[in-house]
Coordinates of C-alpha atoms and ligand atoms in Angstrom, one line a residue:
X179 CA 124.0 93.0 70.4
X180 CA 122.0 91.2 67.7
X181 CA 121.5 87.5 66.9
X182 CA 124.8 86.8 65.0
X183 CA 127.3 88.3 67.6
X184 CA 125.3 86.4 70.3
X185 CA 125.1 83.5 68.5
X186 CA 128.9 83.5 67.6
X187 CA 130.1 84.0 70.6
X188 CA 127.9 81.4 72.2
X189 CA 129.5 78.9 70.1
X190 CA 133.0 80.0 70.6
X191 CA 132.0 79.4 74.4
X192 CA 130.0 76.1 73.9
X193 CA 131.1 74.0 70.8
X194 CA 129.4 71.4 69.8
X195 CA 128.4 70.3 73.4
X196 CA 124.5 72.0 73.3
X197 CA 124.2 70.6 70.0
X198 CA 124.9 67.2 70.7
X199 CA 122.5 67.5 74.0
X200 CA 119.2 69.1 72.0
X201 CA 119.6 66.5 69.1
X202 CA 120.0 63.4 71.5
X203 CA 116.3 64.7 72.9
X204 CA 115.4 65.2 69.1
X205 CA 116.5 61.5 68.8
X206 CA 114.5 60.4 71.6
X207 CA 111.5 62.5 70.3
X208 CA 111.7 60.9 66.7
X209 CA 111.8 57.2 68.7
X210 CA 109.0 57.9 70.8
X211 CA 106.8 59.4 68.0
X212 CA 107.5 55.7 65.6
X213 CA 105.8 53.7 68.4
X214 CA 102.7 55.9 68.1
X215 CA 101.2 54.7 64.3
X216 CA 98.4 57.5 64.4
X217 CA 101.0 60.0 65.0
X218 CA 100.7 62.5 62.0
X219 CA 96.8 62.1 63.2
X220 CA 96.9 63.4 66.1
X221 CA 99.2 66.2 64.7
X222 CA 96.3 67.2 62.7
X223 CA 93.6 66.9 64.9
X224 CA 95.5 68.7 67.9
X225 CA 96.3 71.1 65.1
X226 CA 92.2 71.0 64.3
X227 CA 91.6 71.4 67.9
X228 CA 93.3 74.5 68.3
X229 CA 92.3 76.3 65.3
X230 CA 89.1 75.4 66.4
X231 CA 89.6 76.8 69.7
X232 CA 91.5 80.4 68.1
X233 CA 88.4 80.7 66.0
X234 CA 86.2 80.8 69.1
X235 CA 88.5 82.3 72.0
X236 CA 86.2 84.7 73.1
X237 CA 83.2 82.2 73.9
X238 CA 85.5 79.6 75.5
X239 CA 87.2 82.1 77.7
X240 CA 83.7 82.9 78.9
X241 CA 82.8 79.2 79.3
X242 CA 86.0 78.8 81.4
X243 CA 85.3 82.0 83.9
X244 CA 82.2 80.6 84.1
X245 CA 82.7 76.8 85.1
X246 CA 85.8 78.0 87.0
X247 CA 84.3 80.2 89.0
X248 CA 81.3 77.2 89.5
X249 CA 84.3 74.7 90.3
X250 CA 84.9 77.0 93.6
X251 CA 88.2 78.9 91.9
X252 CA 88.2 82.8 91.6
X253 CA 89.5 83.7 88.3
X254 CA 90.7 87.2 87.0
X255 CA 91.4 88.6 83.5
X256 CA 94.6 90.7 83.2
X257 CA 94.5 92.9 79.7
X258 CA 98.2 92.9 80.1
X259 CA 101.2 92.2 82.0
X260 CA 101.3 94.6 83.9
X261 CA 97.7 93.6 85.2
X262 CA 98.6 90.6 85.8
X263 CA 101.5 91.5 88.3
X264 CA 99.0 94.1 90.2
X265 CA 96.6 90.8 90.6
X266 CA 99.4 88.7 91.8
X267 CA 100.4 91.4 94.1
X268 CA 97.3 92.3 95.7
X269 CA 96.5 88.8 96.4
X270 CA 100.1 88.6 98.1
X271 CA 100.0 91.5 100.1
X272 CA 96.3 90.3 101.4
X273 CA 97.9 87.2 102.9
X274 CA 100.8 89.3 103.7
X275 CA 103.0 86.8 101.5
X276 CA 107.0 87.4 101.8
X277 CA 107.9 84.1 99.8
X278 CA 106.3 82.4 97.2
X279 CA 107.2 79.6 95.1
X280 CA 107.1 79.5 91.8
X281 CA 107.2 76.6 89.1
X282 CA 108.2 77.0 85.7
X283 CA 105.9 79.5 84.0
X284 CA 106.4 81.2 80.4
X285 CA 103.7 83.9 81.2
X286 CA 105.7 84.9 83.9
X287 CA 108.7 85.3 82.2
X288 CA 107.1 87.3 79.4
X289 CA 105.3 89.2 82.3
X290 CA 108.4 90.1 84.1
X291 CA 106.5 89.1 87.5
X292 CA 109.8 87.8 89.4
X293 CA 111.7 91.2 89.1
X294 CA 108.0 93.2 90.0
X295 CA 107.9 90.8 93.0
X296 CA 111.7 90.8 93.8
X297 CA 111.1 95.0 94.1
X298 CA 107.8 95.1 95.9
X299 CA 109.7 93.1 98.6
X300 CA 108.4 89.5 98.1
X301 CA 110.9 86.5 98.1
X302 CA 110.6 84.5 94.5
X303 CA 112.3 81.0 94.8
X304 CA 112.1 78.9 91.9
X305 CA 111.4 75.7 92.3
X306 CA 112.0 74.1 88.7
X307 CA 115.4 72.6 88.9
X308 CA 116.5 74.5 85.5
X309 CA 114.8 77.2 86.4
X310 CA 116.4 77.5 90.0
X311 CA 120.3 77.2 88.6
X312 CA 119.2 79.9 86.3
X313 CA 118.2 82.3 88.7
X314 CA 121.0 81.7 91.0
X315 CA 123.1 81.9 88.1
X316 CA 121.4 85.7 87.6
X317 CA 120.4 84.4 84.1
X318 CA 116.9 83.9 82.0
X319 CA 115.7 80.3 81.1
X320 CA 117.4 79.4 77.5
X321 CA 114.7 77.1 76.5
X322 CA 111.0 76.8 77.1
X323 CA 111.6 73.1 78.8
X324 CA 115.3 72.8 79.8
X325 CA 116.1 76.4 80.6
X326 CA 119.4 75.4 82.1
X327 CA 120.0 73.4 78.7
X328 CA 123.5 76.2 78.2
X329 CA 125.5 74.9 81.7
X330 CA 127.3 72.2 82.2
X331 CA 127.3 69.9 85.5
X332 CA 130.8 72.2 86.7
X333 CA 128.6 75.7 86.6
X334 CA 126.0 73.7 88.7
X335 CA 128.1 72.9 91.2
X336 CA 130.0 75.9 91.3
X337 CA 126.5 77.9 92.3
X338 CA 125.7 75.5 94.9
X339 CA 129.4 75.7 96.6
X340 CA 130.1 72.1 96.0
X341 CA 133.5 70.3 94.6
X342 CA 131.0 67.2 93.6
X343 CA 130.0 67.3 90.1
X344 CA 128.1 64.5 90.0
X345 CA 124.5 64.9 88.7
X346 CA 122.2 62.8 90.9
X347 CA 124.2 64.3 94.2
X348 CA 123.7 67.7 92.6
X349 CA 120.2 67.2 91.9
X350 CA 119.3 65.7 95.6
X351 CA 121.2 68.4 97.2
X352 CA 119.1 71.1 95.4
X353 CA 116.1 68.8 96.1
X354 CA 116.9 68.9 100.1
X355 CA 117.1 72.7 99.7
X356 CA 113.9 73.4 97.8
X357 CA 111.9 71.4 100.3
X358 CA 112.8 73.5 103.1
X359 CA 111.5 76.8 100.7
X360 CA 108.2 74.6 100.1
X361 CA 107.6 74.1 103.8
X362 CA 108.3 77.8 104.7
X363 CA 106.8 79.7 101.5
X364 CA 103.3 81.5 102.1
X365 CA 102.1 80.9 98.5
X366 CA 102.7 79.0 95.3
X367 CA 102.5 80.5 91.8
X368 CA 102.6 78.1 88.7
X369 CA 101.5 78.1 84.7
X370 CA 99.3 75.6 83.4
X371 CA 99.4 73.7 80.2
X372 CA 95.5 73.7 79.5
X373 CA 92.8 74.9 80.9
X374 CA 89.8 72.9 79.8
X375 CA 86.9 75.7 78.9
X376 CA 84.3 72.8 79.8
X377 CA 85.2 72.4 83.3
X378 CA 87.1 75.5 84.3
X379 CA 90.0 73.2 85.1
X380 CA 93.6 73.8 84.9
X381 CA 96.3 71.2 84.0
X382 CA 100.0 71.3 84.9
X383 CA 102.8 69.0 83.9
X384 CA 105.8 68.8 85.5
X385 CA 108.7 65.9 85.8
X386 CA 110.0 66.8 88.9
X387 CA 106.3 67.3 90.9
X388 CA 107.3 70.8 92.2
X389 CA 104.2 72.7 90.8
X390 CA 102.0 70.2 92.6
X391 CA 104.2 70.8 96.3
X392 CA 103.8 74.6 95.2
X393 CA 99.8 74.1 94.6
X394 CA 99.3 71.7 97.5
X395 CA 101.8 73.1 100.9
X396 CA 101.1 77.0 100.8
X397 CA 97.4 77.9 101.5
X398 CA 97.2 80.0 98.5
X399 CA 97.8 78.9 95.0
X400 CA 98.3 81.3 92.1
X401 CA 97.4 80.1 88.5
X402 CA 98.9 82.3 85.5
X403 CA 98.0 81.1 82.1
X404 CA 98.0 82.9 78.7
X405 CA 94.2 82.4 77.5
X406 CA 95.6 80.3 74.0
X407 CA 96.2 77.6 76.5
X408 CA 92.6 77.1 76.9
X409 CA 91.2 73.5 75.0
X410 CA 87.5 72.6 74.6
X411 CA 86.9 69.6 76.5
X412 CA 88.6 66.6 78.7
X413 CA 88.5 64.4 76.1
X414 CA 90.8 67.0 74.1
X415 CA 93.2 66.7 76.9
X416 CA 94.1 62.7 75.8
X417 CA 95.2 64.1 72.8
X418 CA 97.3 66.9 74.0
X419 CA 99.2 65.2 76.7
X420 CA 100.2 62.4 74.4
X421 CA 101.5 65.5 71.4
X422 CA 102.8 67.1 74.5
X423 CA 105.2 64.7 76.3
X424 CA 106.8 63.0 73.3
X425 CA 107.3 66.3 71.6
X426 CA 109.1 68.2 74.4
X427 CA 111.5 65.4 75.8
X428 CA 110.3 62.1 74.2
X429 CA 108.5 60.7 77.3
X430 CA 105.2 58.9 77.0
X431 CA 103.5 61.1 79.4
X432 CA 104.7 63.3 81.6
X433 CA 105.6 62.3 84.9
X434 CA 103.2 64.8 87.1
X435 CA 100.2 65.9 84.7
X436 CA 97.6 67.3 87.4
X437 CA 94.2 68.2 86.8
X438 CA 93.2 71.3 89.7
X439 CA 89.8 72.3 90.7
X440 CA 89.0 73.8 93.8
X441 CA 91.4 73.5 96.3
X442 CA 91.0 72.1 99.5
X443 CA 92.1 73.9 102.6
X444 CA 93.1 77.0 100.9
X445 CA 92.1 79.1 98.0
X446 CA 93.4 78.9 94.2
X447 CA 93.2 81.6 91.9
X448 CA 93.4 81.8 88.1
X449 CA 94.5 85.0 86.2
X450 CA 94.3 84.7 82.5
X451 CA 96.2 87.1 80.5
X452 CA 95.7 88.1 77.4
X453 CA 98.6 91.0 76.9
X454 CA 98.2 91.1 73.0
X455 CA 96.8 87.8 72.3
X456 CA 93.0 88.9 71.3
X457 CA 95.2 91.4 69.0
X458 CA 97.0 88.9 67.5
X459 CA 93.7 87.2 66.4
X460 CA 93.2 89.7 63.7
X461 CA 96.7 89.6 62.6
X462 CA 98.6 87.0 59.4
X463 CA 100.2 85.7 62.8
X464 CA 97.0 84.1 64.6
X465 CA 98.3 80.7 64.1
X466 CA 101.3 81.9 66.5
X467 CA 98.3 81.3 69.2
X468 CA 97.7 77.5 68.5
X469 CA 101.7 77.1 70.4
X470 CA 101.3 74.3 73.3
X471 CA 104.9 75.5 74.0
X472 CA 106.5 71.8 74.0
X473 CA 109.3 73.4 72.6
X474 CA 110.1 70.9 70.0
X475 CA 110.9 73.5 67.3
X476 CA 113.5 74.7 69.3
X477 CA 115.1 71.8 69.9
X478 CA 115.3 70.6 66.3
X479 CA 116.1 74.2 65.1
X480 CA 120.1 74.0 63.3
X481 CA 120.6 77.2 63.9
X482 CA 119.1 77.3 67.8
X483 CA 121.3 74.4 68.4
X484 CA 123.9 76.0 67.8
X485 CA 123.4 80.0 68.8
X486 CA 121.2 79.1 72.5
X487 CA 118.2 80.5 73.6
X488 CA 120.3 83.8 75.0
X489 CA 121.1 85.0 71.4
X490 CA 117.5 85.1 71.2
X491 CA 116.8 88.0 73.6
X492 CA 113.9 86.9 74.1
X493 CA 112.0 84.8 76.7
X494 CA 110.3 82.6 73.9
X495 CA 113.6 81.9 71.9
X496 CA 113.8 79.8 68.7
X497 CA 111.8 79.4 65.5
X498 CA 108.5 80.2 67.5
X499 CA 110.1 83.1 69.5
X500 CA 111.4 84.6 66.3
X501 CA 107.4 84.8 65.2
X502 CA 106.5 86.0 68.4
X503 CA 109.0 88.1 69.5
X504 CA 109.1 91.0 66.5
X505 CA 105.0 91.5 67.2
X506 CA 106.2 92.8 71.1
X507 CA 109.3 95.0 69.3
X508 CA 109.2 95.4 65.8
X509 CA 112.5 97.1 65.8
X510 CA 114.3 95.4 68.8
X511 CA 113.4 91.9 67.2
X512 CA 113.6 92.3 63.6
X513 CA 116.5 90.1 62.9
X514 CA 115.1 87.3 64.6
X515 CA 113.0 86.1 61.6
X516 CA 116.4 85.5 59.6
X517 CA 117.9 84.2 62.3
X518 CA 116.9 81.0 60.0
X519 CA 117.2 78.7 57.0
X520 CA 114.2 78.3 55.9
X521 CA 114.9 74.6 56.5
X522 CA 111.3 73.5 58.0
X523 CA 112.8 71.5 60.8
X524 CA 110.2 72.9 62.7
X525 CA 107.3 72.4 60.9
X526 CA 107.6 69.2 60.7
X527 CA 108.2 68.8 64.5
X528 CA 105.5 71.0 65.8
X529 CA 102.7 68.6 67.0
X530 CA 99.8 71.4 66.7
X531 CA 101.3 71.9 63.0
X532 CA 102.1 75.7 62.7
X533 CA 102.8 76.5 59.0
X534 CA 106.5 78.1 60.0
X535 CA 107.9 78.6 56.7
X536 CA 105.2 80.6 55.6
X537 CA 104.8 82.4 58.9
X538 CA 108.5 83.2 59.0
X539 CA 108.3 84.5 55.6
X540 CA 105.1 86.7 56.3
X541 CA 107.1 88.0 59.3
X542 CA 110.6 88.7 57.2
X543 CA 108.1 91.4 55.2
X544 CA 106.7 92.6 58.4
X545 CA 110.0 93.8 59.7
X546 CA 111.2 94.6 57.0
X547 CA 110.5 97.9 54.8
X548 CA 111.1 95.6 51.6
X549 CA 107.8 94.5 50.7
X550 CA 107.6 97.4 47.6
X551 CA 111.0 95.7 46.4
X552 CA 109.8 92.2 46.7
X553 CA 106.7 92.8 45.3
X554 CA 107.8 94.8 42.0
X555 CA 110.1 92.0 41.6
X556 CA 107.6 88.9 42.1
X557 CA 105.3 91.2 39.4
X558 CA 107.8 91.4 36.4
X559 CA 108.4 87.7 37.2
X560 CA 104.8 87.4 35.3
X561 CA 105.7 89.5 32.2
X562 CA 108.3 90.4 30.0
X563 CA 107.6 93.5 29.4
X564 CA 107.9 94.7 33.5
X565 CA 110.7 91.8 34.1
X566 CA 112.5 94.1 31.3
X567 CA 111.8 97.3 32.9
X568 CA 112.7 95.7 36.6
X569 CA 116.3 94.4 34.9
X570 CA 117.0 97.9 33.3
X571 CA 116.0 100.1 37.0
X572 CA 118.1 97.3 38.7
X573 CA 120.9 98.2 36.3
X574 CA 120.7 101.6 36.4
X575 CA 120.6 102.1 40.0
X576 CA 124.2 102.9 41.4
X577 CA 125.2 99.3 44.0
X578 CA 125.2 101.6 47.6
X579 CA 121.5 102.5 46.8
X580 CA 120.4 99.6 46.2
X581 CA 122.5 97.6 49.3
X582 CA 120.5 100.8 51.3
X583 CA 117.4 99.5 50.1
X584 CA 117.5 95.7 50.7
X585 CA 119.3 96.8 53.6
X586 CA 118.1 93.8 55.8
X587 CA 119.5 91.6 53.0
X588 CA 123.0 92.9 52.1
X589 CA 123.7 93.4 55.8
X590 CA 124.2 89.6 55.7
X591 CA 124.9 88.6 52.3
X592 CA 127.3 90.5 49.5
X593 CA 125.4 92.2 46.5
X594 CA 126.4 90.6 43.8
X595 CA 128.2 92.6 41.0
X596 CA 125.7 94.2 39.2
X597 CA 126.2 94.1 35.0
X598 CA 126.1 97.0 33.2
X599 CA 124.4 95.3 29.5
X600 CA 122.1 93.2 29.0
X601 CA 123.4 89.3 28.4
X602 CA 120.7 89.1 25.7
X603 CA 120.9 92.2 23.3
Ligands
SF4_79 S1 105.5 76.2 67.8 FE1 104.9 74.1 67.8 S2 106.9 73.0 68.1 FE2 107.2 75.1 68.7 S3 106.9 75.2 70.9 FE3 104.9 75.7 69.9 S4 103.8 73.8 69.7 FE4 105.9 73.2 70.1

């Protein structure tokens, strides 16, 4: 099924209800950003920053493997995703791992590592609250920060076997059955926000701390991070934790935000992964790579609010996943990039300021086997004599052919009748 059956049934099934939830956080977000004068400042310096740092990926992913691996941690680069799994694996099956614990983790996702584990034979419990109803719930994250953002307190409880649909009793009972996974898992596996090229050092952020029991319990801990994460320096970090937080839920800071080294007691590992990103970098879609994934985009999105993450098919949903998901699948994902009004909503959210509306345009041609159409057309707009000759073909040609040729058009909008004469003789 494609977007607009998803994203109608979704809202037969929800209503308004994940609606009003995304545009309270939205609220919250616009709040927290008014207290911060400088804000559209650091917008463009974070934006500066990592334009800075897609400009120069190659040398700073050097720089990292290099003071990582001085820092004490053994790092790996995985070409793709399926890489990346055979590196998680191996180092698994060396410690002869049967449960891990993983926090929330994008890469993953878009790597497929649960279901790769899950069929090698290796226990995956995740241990972000979202993230864990989802996956007892057999389901995908919805969103990049709330992934549970689509259930209600009543589904929670009806996975956990409970009659109590109270939140805070919900949440400590799933808290008293993580800890026991912690305390018996033989590894931890978790994404990282940044990695800081100057000091091979990876940052997490988490509210609810369970990356840090994942990194800190189990005597191996398993770093996965796409290599755009990577910043220049610490002092870059300031800036990207304070974009970060109030974009994504409103906060001030995060409430975990952990800087790992070397681990004590235990060994920690980093893969970064490009699968397609070093591509991307000579593509019209290279700003797609300056995404800190704080998911505000999504959040403000109309038309995410009200279709969910699931209409999006893919693990990055929203206005960002609509730009990233059609350069995995072309023809799988081509109706994600009008899956939108062209409303800029997001641009003007996004903290590391990703030009969206010209991205998403850029990306309607790529899918799209318009782009000899469009372009005749936007010519004769420049002279009288081809706008003439454009009018007359346009005329001429009988409606069906033409509805076959803007097919991605008329499949959502009626052609118009087309007259026969001229109005001006
Ligand atoms: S594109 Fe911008 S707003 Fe969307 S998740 Fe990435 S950084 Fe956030």
């Amino acid at each position: 099924m494609k977007h607009y059956e998803l994203a109608v049934e979704f809202y037969k099934k929800q209503g308004p209800r994940h609606d009003s939830a995304l545009w309270a956080i939205r609220e919250k977000r616009d709040k927290a950003i008014k207290e911060v004068k400088e804000w559209e400042k650091l917008r463009t310096k974070a934006g500066e920053i990592k334009d800075y740092v897609i400009e120069n990926l190659q040398k700073l992913v050097y720089e990292f493997i290099k003071n990582a691996k001085n820092e004490g941690i053994e790092v790996y680069f995985a070409k793709d995703a399926n890489k990346h799994n055979e590196i998680v694996l191996k180092e698994l099956k060396n410690i002869n791992a049967k449960k891990v614990v993983k926090s929330k983790s994008m890469l993953t996702e878009e790597c497929g590592l649960n279901e790769f584990l899950e069929k090698n034979g290796i226990n995956v419990i995740d241990t972000d609250l979202g993230e864990r109803i989802v996956q007892l719930r057999g389901e995908k994250p919805s969103h990049i920060v709330l992934p549970a953002i689509h259930t209600t307190k009543e589904d929670v409880a009806e996975i956990l076997g409970e009659s109590n649909t109270d939140p805070t009793y919900l949440t400590r009972k799933m808290r008293k059955l993580l800890r026991k996974e912690f305390l018996s898992a033989d590894a931890g596996i978790s994404g990282a926000n940044f990695l800081i090229a100057e000091k091979g050092y990876a940052v997490v952020c988490t509210n609810e701390g369970n990356a840090d029991l994942g990194a800190i319990l189990p005597n191996l801990h398993i770093i996965s991070v796409g290599i755009e994460k990577l910043v220049p320096s610490m002092e870059d970090l300031g800036l990207f934790l304070r974009v970060l937080a109030r974009s994504a839920t409103g906060q001030a800071i995060t409430t975990y935000s952990t800087i790992f080294g070397k681990k004590e007691g235990g060994r920690r590992v980093i893969i970064l992964v490009d699968n397609g990103r070093f591509e991307r970098l000579n593509t019209q879609f290279k700003e797609t790579l300056k995404c800190i994934r704080c998911s505000a985009c999504l959040t403000t999105c109309p038309v995410f609010r009200r279709s969910g993450g699931h209409s999006y098919r893919y693990v990055i949903p929203g206005p960002i996943g609509s730009l990233l998901a059609p350069l995995v699948d072309k023809d799988e994902y081509k109706d994600l990039p009008f899956a939108c009004t062209l409303c800029d909503s997001c641009e003007m959210v996004c903290p590391v300021k990703i030009p969206f509306s010209k991205q998403l345009r850029e990306m309607r041609k790529y899918v799209t086997n318009e782009n000899i159409m469009v372009k005749f057309a936007e010519k004769s707009m420049h002279s009288d004599k081809m706008f003439k000759l454009f009018s007359k073909i346009i005329r001429l040609t009988p409606k069906a052919l033409l509805e076959k040729v803007i097919s991605e058009w008329s499949r959502y909008k009626a052609m118009p009748v087309i007259p026969r004469e001229r109005f001006i003789k």
